[in-house]
Tab-separated table of C-alpha atoms in Angstrom:
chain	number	residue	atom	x	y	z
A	1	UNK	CA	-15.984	15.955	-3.433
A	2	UNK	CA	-17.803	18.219	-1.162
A	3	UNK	CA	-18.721	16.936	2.460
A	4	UNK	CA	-16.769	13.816	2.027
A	5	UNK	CA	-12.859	12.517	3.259
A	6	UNK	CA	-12.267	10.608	0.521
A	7	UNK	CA	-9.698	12.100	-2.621
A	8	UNK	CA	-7.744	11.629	-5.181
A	9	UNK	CA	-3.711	11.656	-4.413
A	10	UNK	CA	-1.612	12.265	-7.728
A	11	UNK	CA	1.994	11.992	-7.485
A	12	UNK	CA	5.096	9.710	-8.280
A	13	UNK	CA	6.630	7.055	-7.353
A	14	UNK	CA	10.380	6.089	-6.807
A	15	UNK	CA	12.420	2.960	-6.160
A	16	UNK	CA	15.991	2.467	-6.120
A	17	UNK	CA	17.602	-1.003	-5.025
A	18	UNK	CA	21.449	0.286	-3.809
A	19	UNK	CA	23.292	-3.494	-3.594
A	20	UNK	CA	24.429	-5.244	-5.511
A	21	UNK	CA	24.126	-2.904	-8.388
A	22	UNK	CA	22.143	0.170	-8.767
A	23	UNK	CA	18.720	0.194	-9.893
A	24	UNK	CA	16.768	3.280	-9.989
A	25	UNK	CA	13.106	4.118	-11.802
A	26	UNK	CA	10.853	6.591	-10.788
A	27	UNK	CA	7.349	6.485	-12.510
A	28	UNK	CA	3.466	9.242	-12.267
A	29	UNK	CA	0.918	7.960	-10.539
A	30	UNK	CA	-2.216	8.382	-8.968
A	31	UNK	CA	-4.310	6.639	-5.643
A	32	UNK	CA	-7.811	7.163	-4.064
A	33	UNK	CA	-7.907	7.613	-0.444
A	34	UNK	CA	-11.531	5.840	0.038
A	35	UNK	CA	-13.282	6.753	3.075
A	36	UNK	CA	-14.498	2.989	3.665
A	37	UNK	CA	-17.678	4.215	4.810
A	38	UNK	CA	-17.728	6.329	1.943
A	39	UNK	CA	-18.242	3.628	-1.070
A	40	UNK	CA	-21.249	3.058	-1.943
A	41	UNK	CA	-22.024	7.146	-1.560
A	42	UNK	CA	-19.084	7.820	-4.024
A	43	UNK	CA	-20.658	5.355	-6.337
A	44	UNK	CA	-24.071	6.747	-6.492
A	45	UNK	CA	-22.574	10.379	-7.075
A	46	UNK	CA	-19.731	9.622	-9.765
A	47	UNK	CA	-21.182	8.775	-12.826
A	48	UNK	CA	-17.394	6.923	-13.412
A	49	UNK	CA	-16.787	4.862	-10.567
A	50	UNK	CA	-18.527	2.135	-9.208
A	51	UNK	CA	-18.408	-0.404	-6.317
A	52	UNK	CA	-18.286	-4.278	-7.349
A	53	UNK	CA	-19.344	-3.688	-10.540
A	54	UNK	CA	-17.511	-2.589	-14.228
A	55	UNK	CA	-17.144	0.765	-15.007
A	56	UNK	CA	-14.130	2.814	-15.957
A	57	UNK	CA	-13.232	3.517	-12.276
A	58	UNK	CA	-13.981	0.609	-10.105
A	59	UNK	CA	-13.487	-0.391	-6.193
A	60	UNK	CA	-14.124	-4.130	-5.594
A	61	UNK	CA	-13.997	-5.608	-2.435
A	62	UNK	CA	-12.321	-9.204	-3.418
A	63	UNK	CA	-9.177	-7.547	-4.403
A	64	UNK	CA	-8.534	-6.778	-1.109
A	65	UNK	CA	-8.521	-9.180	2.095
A	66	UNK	CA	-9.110	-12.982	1.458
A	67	UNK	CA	-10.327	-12.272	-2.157
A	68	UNK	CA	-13.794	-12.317	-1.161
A	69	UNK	CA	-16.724	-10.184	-1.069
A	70	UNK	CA	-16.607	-9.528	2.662
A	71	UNK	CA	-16.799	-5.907	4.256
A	72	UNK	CA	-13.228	-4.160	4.227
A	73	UNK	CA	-14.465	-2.541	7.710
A	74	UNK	CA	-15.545	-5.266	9.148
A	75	UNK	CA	-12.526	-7.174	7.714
A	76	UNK	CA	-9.590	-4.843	9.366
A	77	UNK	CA	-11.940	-3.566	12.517
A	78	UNK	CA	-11.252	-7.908	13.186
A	79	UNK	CA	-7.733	-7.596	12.943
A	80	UNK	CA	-7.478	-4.232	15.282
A	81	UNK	CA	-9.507	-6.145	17.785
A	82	UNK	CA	-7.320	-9.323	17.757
A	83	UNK	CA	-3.933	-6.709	18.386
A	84	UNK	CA	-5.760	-5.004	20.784
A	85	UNK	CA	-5.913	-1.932	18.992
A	86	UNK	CA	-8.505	0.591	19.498
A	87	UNK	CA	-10.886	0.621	16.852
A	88	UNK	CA	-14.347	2.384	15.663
A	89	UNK	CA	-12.978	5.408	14.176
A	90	UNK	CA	-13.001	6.239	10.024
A	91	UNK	CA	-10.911	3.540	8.188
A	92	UNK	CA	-9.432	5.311	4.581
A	93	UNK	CA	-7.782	2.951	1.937
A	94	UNK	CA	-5.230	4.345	-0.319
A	95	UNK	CA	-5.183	2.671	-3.042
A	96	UNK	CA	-5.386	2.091	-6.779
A	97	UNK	CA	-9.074	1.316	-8.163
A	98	UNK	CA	-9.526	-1.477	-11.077
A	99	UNK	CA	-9.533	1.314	-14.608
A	100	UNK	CA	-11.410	-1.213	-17.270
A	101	UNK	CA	-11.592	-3.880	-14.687
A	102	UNK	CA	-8.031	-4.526	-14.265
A	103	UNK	CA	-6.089	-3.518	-10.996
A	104	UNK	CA	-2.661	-4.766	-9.706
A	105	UNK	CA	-1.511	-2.799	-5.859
A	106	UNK	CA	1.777	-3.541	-4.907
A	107	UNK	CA	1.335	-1.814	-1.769
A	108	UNK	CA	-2.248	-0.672	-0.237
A	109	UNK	CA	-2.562	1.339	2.797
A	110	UNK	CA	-5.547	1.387	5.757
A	111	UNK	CA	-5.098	4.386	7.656
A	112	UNK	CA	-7.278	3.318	10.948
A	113	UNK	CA	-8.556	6.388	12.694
A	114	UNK	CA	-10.486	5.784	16.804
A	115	UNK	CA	-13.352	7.617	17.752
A	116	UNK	CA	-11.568	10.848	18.408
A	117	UNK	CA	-10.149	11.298	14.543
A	118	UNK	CA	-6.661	10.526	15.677
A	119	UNK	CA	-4.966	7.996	13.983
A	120	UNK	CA	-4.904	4.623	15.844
A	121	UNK	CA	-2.805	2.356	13.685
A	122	UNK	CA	-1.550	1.699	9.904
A	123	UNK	CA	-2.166	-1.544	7.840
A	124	UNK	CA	-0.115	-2.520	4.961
A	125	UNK	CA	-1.479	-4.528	2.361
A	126	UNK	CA	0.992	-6.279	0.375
A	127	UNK	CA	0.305	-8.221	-3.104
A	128	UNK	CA	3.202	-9.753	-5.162
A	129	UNK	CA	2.906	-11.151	-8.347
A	130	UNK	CA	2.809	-15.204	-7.690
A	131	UNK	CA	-0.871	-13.889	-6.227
A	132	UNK	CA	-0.375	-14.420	-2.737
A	133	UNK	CA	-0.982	-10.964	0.072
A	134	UNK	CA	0.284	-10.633	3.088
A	135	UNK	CA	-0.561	-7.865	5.916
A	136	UNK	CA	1.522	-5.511	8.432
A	137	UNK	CA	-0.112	-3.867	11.087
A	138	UNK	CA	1.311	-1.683	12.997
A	139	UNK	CA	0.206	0.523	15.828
A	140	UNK	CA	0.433	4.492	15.724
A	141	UNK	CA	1.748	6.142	19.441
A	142	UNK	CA	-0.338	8.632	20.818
A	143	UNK	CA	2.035	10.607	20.954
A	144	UNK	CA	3.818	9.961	17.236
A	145	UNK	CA	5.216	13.095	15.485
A	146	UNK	CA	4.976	13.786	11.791
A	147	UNK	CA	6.694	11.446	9.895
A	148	UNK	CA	5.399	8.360	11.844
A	149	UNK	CA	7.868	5.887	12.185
A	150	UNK	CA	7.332	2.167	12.527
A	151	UNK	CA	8.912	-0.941	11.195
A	152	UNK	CA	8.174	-4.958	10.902
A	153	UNK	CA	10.428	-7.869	10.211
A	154	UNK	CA	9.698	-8.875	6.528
A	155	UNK	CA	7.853	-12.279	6.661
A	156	UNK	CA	6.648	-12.346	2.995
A	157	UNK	CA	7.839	-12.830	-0.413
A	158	UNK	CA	7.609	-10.095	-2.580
A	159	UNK	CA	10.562	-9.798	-5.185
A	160	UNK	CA	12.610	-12.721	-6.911
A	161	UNK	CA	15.721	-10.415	-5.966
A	162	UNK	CA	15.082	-9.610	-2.525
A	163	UNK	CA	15.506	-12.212	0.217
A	164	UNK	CA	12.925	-13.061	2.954
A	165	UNK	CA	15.683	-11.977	5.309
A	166	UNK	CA	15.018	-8.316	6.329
A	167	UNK	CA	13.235	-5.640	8.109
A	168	UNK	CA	10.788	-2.864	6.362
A	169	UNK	CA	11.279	0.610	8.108
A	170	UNK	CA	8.329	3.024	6.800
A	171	UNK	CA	8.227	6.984	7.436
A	172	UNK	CA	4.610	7.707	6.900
A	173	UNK	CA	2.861	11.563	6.376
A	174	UNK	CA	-0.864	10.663	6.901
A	175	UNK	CA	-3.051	11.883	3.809
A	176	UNK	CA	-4.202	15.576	4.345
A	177	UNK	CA	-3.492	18.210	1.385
A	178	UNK	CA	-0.333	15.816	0.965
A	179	UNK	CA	1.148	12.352	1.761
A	180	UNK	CA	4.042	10.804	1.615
A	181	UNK	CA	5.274	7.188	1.986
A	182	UNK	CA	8.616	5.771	2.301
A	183	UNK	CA	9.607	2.087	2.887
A	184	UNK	CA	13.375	1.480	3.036
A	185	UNK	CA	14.548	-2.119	3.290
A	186	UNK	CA	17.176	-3.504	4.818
A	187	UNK	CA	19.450	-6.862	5.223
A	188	UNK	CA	22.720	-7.400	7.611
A	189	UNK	CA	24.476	-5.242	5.197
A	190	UNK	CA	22.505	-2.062	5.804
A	191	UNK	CA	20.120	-0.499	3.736
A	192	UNK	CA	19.335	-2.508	0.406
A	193	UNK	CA	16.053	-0.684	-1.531
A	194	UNK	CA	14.267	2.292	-0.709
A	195	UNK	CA	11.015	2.902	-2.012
A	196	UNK	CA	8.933	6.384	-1.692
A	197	UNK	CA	6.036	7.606	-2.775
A	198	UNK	CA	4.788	11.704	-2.759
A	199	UNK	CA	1.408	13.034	-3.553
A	200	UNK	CA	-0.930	15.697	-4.071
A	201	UNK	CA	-4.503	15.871	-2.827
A	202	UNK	CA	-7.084	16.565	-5.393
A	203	UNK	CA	-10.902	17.081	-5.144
A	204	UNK	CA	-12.640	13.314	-6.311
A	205	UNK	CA	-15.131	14.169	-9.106
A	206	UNK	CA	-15.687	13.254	-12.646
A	207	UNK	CA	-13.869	15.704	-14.039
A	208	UNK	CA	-10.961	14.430	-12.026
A	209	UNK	CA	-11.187	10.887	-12.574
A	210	UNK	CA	-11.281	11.847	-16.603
A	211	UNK	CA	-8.303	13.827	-16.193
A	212	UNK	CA	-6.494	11.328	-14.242
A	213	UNK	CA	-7.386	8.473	-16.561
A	214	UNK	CA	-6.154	10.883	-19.363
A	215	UNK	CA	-2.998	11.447	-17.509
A	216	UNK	CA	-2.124	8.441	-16.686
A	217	UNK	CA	-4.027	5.912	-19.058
A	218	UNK	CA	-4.654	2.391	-18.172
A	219	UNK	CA	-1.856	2.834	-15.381
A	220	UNK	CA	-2.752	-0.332	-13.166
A	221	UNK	CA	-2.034	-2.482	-16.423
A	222	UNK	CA	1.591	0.048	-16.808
A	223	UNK	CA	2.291	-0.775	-13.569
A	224	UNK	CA	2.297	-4.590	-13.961
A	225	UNK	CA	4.008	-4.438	-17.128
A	226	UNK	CA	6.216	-1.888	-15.293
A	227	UNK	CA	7.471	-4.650	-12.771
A	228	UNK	CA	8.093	-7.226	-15.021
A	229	UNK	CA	10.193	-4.680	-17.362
A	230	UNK	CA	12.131	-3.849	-14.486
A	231	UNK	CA	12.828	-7.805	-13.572
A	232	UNK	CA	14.314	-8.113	-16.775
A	233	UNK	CA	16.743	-5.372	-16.238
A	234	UNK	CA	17.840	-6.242	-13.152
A	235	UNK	CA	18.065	-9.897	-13.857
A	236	UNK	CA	19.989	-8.304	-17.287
A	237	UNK	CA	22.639	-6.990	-14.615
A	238	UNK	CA	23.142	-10.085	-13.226
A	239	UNK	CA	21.507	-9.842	-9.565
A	240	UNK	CA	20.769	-13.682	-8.640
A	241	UNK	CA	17.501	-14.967	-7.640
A	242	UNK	CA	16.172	-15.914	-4.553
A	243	UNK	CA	13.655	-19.070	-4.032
A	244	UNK	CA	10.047	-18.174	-3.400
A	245	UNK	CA	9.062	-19.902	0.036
A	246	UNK	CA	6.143	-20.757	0.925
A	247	UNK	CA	3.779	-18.056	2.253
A	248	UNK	CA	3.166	-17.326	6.205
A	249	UNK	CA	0.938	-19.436	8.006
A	250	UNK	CA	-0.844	-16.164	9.734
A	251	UNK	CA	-1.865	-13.409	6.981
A	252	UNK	CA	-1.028	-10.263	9.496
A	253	UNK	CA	1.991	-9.713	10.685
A	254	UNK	CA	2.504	-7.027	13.492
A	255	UNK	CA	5.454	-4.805	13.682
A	256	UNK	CA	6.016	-1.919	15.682
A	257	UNK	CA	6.848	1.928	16.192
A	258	UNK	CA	10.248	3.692	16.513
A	259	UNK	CA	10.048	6.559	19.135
A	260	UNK	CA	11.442	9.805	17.717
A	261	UNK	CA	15.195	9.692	17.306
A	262	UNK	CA	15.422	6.026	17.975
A	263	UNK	CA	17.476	3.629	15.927
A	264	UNK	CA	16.571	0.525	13.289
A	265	UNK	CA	16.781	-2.277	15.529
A	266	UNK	CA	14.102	-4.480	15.443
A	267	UNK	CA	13.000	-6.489	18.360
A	268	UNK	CA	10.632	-9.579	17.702
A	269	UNK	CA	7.658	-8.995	15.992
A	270	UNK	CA	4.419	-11.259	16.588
A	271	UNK	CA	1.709	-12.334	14.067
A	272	UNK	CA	-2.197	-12.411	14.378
A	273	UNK	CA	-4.473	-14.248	12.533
């Protein structure tokens, strides 16, 4: 849409889990990048999206956060302040709105921008299916080159197969004509699942949304049924469960960059409230 940052991103997205037996899907998708200061405009221009209301596009505010109607800015401009990150810049969410009312994000992503329009940090917002979220936040270097590298101890529950017991490394191309987002994970063994996702920007208008919803129709209810189609094959080839524990005490957890051509260790991470 003319004069404004935020887009539509239509691409794909691929996971394969490499131990103890191979798993591998690959499935079309497509995200908004929402220029947070951007809603309520986008709402009174598209005819099909709205903001905390029904329609057949939809951004609410309770599916993100605490579940509650709070502002997302003022919501992750708290938790940049309590890192001692420098905020005050644009903040742009990528991720999937509710189609019909019904949305499900595995993975949503703040990209956190200071006053200058350089990027200032990345927040991952993680949902699994049990209903709990859980947030990484993770500071950008001034002086990070394309991919941006950073990675967190995992301190959440996300998959039955997966154990607590690991650290995320991401490799992050900030949203301009294209993005692209990979998260590898990885136990003592080495790396266990990698998952990536690629897309294209498109203009966000009417005729987009209809041709996206056309494209991919009702895809935040696929992807649910997606993940639990998946659990059954994996469980079908006999990779054992791990017990859910209980969820963090702190709801951000802060990880941290990898200069260019530095390794995968992880030192200790620290949470914020």
């Amino acid at each position: 849409m003319p004069g404004l940052h935020s887009a539509l991103y239509a691409g794909s997205v691929m996971h394969h889990r490499m131990r103890p037996k191979q798993h591998r899907l690959r499935y079309s998708v497509f995200y908004l990048l929402i220029d947070l200061d951007e809603v309520d405009e986008l709402a009174g221009r598209l005819r099909l999206f709205s903001h905390n209301r029904f329609n057949l596009f939809s951004f609410h505010d309770r599916d993100h956060g605490i579940g509650a109607a709070a502002s997302p800015r003022d919501r992750i401009e708290r938790h940049l302040r309590e890192a001692g990150i420098e905020a005050g810049g644009a903040i742009r969410l990528l991720t999937m709105p509710r189609i019909l009312g019904y949305a499900f994000n595995p993975l949503s992503i703040y990209f956190c921008y200071k006053r200058d329009s350089s990027l200032s940090a990345i927040f991952y917002e993680v949902n699994n299916t049990f209903g709990q979220r859980h947030n990484y936040l993770i500071p950008v270097a001034p002086d990070a080159r394309l991919p941006i590298r950073q990675e967190s101890r995992k301190s959440f529950y996300v998959s039955p197969f997966l154990s607590i017991d690991m650290v995320y490394s991401f490799s992050v191309t900030p949203p301009e004509k294209d993005l692209a987002v990979s998260v590898i994970g990885r136990d003592a063994q080495g790396p266990l699942i990698v998952a990536k996702l690629a897309a294209t920007r498109r203009d966000l208008t009417d005729a987009a949304l209809t041709r996206a919803f056309c494209a991919y129709p009702l895809l935040t209810l696929k992807v649910i049924a997606g993940i639990y189609w998946e659990a059954l094959l994996i469980r079908l080839k006999g990779i054992r469960l791990h017990d859910r524990p209980s969820p963090p005490d702190r709801t951000v957890t802060l990880g941290r960059n990898i200069a260019p051509g530095g390794g995968h260790s992880v030192k200790d991470t620290t949470s914020v409230c």
